[in-house]
C-alpha cells in the first residue's frame, strides 16, 4: 500500500467562499490546500461587473493567512442583462470566466438566466476573447424529476449551446450523472467538466442513511450508484477533460438542519484528502495529480503550479464542527475518520 503521495499543488476549479466574516473561516481552508481557486459569484447580490469582481478578490486576499500564497480566480454571474461590453472589461481586469445559473436552480440564483437566448451577444463576446462559460447544468422545470434535471438540461440546453457556439470553452460544473460524463467525452476539446469529491464518494443513499442527513444535501443532488461509478471511471480514465472542482459550499449548520435546508456540502477543509480516498478506492492514485493539478490549468490556458504537497496515509478524525461567526459550520464527514492527511 502506498504510504504517501506527493503532488504538484492542486487548484480548486469551483468553490463558494461567500463574503464578509465567513471569508475568515473558509478562505484559510482553501488556501491551505490549493494554489488557486475559481471563486463562484453567487453572492447576494451577485457579482456582475468587473469592478465588483476586483473588490471581492481583494476581500478574499485580505482573508488569506500570512505566509500562504493563494490566487483567487474571479468570475462574473451571467444574467439576462449582462452586457457584452462588460465581458471585455472583465477580461482586461483578469476575470477568468462567467457562470451560468438557470434562474432558481440553486442557492442564490434568483438573478440567473431565464432564457439562454437572451445572452447570445454576451456569449459571442466570451467566445471571441476565449473566456470559459461555467454551467450549472440543471433545468428548473418543476415537471422534471429532481434526479433527472441534469440529464434533461444537457438535451434541452447544452447540446444547442454547444452547437451554436462551437469555439466557446464550456465547463459543465459538478457533474453527477453518466449522461453528463458521456456528453463531455463526446463533445470535443472545448468542453470539460468538474467533479466534486462528494459525488465521487457518495450516492443518494447517503442522504437517508439512518435518517435524513442534511449535510449530504447539495445541488445537483447525489445520484444512484451507477452514476457515481461512471463519474469515478471518468476521473480515473486520465482524460484531460475532467478536473477537480470541490463545489465546497458553506452554510451555517442551523440553516442546513432546517425544515427547508440549504443545498451545499462543505468539503474545503479536507478536499484533497477526500479526492485521494476516491481515487484510491479504484486503484487510481496515479491519476490524481493530473486530475487535481494539470487538467484544469491546461483547459483554462493558465500555467501549472510549481510547488508541491504531500499526503500521508494516516487515519485521523475530522472535527464535527467549526466556529462560523456566531454559529457553526459542519464539514462533510465531520466526527468521522479520514484515510489520508495532508502534511
Ligand atoms: C451552492 C451554494 O450553496 O452556493 N450549493 C450547492 O449545493 N452546490 C450553489 C451551487 O453550486 O449549486
Ligand atoms: Zn457551486
XYZ file of C-alpha atoms and ligand atoms in Angstrom:
356
model
C 0.000 0.000 0.000
C 1.238 3.452 -0.879
C 2.104 5.246 2.360
C 2.344 8.744 0.938
C 1.965 10.648 -2.300
C 3.464 13.917 -3.458
C 1.572 16.034 -5.967
C 2.021 19.326 -7.729
C -0.043 21.720 -5.616
C -3.631 21.417 -6.845
C -6.186 24.127 -7.731
C -9.900 24.127 -7.000
C -11.806 24.953 -10.199
C -15.143 25.568 -8.419
C -15.585 26.894 -4.893
C -18.002 29.085 -2.904
C -16.192 31.374 -0.464
C -19.134 33.658 0.481
C -18.336 37.148 1.783
C -17.818 39.236 4.919
C -16.947 37.439 8.118
C -17.398 33.980 6.541
C -14.309 34.617 4.418
C -12.136 34.455 7.520
C -13.317 30.916 8.256
C -13.364 29.409 4.797
C -10.596 31.121 2.805
C -7.808 29.696 5.048
C -9.096 26.161 4.408
C -8.992 26.587 0.652
C -5.702 28.482 0.628
C -4.019 25.804 2.785
C -4.626 23.184 0.102
C -4.904 24.965 -3.206
C -2.722 27.478 -5.046
C -5.695 28.947 -6.916
C -9.439 28.619 -6.925
C -12.243 29.624 -9.246
C -14.497 31.645 -6.970
C -18.223 31.423 -7.639
C -20.051 34.751 -7.987
C -23.384 33.786 -6.352
C -23.241 36.388 -3.598
C -26.280 38.403 -2.555
C -26.380 40.494 -4.754
C -24.348 38.548 -7.351
C -21.012 39.658 -8.807
C -21.967 41.058 -12.215
C -19.300 43.659 -13.007
C -15.525 43.635 -13.359
C -15.303 46.275 -10.624
C -17.302 44.137 -8.189
C -15.151 41.106 -9.003
C -11.953 43.040 -8.278
C -13.308 44.377 -4.981
C -14.421 40.868 -3.985
C -10.998 39.496 -4.918
C -9.362 41.983 -2.563
C -11.681 40.957 0.315
C -10.679 37.331 -0.291
C -6.975 38.185 -0.364
C -7.412 40.051 2.920
C -8.572 36.771 4.488
C -5.579 34.687 3.313
C -3.362 33.840 6.297
C 0.100 35.392 6.365
C 2.699 33.219 4.665
C 0.272 31.453 2.303
C 0.305 32.025 -1.434
C -3.177 31.936 -2.904
C -4.698 33.418 -6.040
C -8.471 33.745 -6.282
C -9.592 33.436 -9.907
C -12.658 35.609 -10.286
C -15.892 35.007 -12.192
C -18.936 37.026 -13.219
C -22.527 35.911 -12.797
C -24.416 35.732 -16.064
C -27.825 37.421 -16.121
C -30.241 38.104 -18.960
C -28.823 41.636 -18.993
C -25.047 41.192 -18.650
C -23.741 43.405 -21.490
C -21.133 42.147 -23.937
C -19.034 45.250 -23.050
C -18.708 44.033 -19.507
C -17.042 40.868 -20.812
C -14.317 42.962 -22.396
C -13.818 44.988 -19.203
C -13.778 41.799 -17.152
C -11.305 40.134 -19.484
C -8.967 43.111 -19.181
C -9.341 43.073 -15.395
C -8.224 39.427 -15.270
C -11.645 37.895 -14.581
C -11.290 34.352 -15.888
C -14.809 33.038 -16.501
C -18.569 33.625 -16.413
C -21.028 31.416 -14.531
C -24.433 30.460 -15.865
C -27.067 29.620 -13.276
C -30.503 28.904 -14.666
C -32.751 31.238 -12.619
C -33.865 29.438 -9.477
C -31.671 26.337 -9.963
C -29.758 26.599 -6.687
C -28.574 28.756 -3.760
C -28.633 32.499 -4.616
C -29.605 32.005 -8.242
C -32.743 34.124 -8.466
C -30.926 36.655 -10.692
C -29.847 33.883 -13.070
C -30.644 33.367 -16.720
C -34.315 32.883 -17.624
C -33.602 32.016 -21.273
C -30.149 31.348 -22.737
C -31.202 33.102 -25.965
C -31.156 36.402 -24.042
C -27.416 36.006 -23.513
C -26.256 35.294 -27.061
C -24.406 38.593 -27.619
C -22.574 38.126 -24.328
C -21.652 34.531 -25.142
C -20.331 35.677 -28.508
C -18.051 38.172 -26.767
C -16.818 35.399 -24.468
C -16.174 33.097 -27.372
C -14.174 35.863 -29.066
C -11.893 36.552 -26.074
C -11.623 32.877 -25.062
C -13.383 33.258 -21.717
C -14.938 29.992 -20.477
C -18.622 29.655 -19.630
C -19.143 27.655 -16.426
C -22.525 25.965 -16.365
C -24.763 24.856 -13.535
C -26.430 22.233 -15.693
C -29.889 21.623 -14.285
C -33.282 22.559 -15.648
C -35.615 24.295 -13.218
C -38.808 22.962 -14.791
C -40.892 21.744 -11.823
C -42.325 18.989 -14.026
C -38.902 17.365 -14.316
C -37.899 14.921 -11.591
C -35.127 16.365 -9.396
C -32.871 13.391 -10.181
C -33.269 13.914 -13.959
C -32.635 17.652 -14.109
C -29.024 17.401 -15.224
C -29.663 14.875 -17.998
C -32.611 16.953 -19.271
C -30.538 20.154 -19.193
C -27.917 18.539 -21.425
C -30.513 17.591 -24.033
C -32.588 20.742 -23.914
C -29.965 23.437 -23.424
C -26.377 22.267 -23.535
C -26.463 20.474 -26.870
C -27.944 23.512 -28.664
C -25.465 25.817 -26.893
C -22.533 23.603 -27.891
C -23.759 23.690 -31.492
C -24.385 27.456 -31.600
C -21.026 28.397 -30.046
C -18.575 25.772 -31.311
C -15.460 27.617 -30.096
C -16.778 28.693 -26.697
C -14.997 26.960 -23.824
C -17.656 25.349 -21.663
C -17.175 23.714 -18.276
C -20.107 21.651 -17.107
C -19.753 22.095 -13.364
C -20.073 19.427 -10.669
C -21.380 16.690 -12.962
C -23.385 13.963 -11.277
C -24.560 11.573 -13.999
C -23.354 9.042 -16.534
C -25.098 11.135 -19.216
C -23.006 14.184 -18.324
C -19.744 12.239 -18.349
C -20.615 10.777 -21.765
C -21.594 14.174 -23.128
C -18.251 15.669 -22.095
C -16.238 12.852 -23.645
C -18.100 13.206 -26.950
C -18.322 16.995 -27.087
C -14.807 17.803 -28.272
C -11.859 19.704 -26.874
C -13.689 22.901 -25.855
C -15.894 21.065 -23.346
C -14.768 19.954 -19.897
C -16.302 19.098 -16.531
C -15.501 19.461 -12.869
C -16.109 16.630 -10.422
C -16.663 17.087 -6.705
C -15.202 14.772 -4.070
C -18.640 14.094 -2.609
C -20.135 12.941 -5.909
C -17.170 10.569 -6.313
C -17.566 9.182 -2.790
C -21.325 9.013 -2.188
C -24.532 8.010 -3.856
C -28.006 9.176 -2.887
C -28.319 6.574 -0.123
C -26.040 8.832 1.926
C -28.912 11.304 2.223
C -31.135 8.813 4.002
C -28.815 6.529 5.987
C -30.350 6.106 9.443
C -32.459 9.272 8.984
C -32.424 12.391 6.843
C -28.850 13.676 6.653
C -28.877 17.303 5.525
C -25.101 17.693 5.366
C -25.124 15.381 2.340
C -27.634 17.588 0.521
C -26.224 19.636 -2.333
C -27.242 20.564 -5.861
C -27.118 18.803 -8.185
C -28.277 16.216 -5.645
C -26.368 12.927 -5.175
C -27.489 10.285 -7.666
C -27.701 6.470 -7.952
C -24.647 4.243 -7.624
C -24.399 3.638 -11.419
C -23.828 7.354 -11.841
C -21.201 7.503 -9.101
C -19.402 4.620 -10.794
C -19.480 6.462 -14.134
C -18.012 9.583 -12.512
C -15.232 7.584 -10.835
C -14.469 5.972 -14.150
C -14.296 9.372 -15.865
C -11.975 10.740 -13.161
C -9.753 7.669 -13.201
C -9.670 7.482 -17.013
C -6.961 10.127 -17.132
C -8.946 12.160 -19.682
C -7.820 15.776 -19.554
C -11.440 16.968 -19.843
C -12.206 16.125 -16.223
C -10.732 18.074 -13.362
C -11.081 18.944 -9.705
C -13.796 21.352 -8.550
C -14.923 20.856 -4.955
C -18.143 22.905 -5.084
C -17.435 23.354 -1.385
C -20.413 25.483 -0.318
C -20.570 26.582 3.334
C -23.889 27.145 5.076
C -24.324 27.729 8.818
C -25.326 24.430 10.448
C -28.780 25.658 11.597
C -29.640 26.576 8.002
C -28.829 23.062 6.828
C -30.544 21.359 9.766
C -33.767 23.159 8.931
C -37.276 22.469 7.627
C -36.114 23.828 4.268
C -32.406 23.084 4.461
C -29.871 24.833 2.227
C -28.062 22.927 -0.522
C -24.283 22.681 -0.292
C -21.614 20.385 1.184
C -18.618 21.855 2.969
C -15.516 19.962 1.878
C -12.826 22.661 1.607
C -11.155 21.712 4.882
C -10.156 18.234 3.656
C -10.811 18.377 -0.067
C -7.648 16.751 -1.367
C -7.854 14.016 1.273
C -11.382 13.154 0.114
C -10.315 13.036 -3.530
C -7.350 10.804 -2.579
C -9.763 8.408 -0.907
C -11.977 8.332 -4.004
C -9.086 7.694 -6.415
C -7.569 5.115 -4.050
C -10.896 3.251 -3.955
C -10.478 2.391 -7.643
C -6.696 1.906 -7.566
C -6.115 5.161 -9.459
C -3.925 7.227 -7.119
C -1.502 7.580 -10.025
C -4.178 9.603 -11.874
C -4.862 12.037 -9.035
C -2.115 14.551 -9.789
C -3.153 15.231 -13.380
C -6.819 15.493 -12.366
C -6.103 17.833 -9.454
C -3.195 19.866 -10.796
C -2.774 19.684 -14.588
C -6.058 19.340 -16.476
C -7.638 22.479 -15.012
C -4.874 24.971 -15.819
C -4.364 23.344 -19.226
C -8.036 23.846 -20.119
C -8.112 27.434 -18.840
C -4.792 28.240 -20.567
C -3.024 29.053 -17.294
C 0.401 27.839 -16.125
C 0.604 24.732 -13.932
C 1.723 25.232 -10.347
C 5.340 24.532 -9.474
C 5.216 23.792 -5.723
C 4.096 20.505 -4.177
C 2.032 18.990 -1.399
C 2.327 15.589 0.293
C -0.460 13.361 1.552
C 0.132 10.603 4.100
C -1.995 7.529 4.564
C -2.899 8.217 8.156
C -6.238 7.714 9.854
C -7.493 10.761 11.776
C -10.802 12.175 12.919
C -12.225 15.337 11.435
C -13.795 17.774 13.942
C -17.570 17.580 13.918
C -17.992 21.326 13.675
C -16.060 24.547 13.330
C -16.889 28.001 14.663
C -18.582 30.079 11.923
C -19.258 33.609 13.116
C -21.899 33.325 15.841
C -22.838 29.853 14.696
C -21.116 26.699 13.424
C -20.147 25.015 10.189
C -20.262 21.237 9.812
C -17.747 19.813 7.368
C -18.728 16.766 5.359
C -17.530 13.665 7.274
C -17.220 15.729 10.462
C -16.718 13.478 13.513
C -15.692 10.589 11.252
C -12.319 9.277 10.228
C -10.409 10.046 7.063
C -7.795 7.800 5.489
C -5.425 10.500 4.204
C -3.911 13.600 5.708
C -2.102 16.466 4.040
C 1.291 17.161 5.641
C -24.118 26.054 -3.938
C -24.175 27.185 -2.905
O -24.547 26.910 -1.755
O -23.822 28.308 -3.232
N -24.849 24.921 -3.437
C -24.713 23.629 -3.827
O -25.486 22.785 -3.389
N -23.760 23.247 -4.644
C -24.646 26.529 -5.240
C -24.349 25.587 -6.373
O -23.205 25.428 -6.804
O -25.291 24.954 -6.862
Zn -21.268 25.517 -6.859
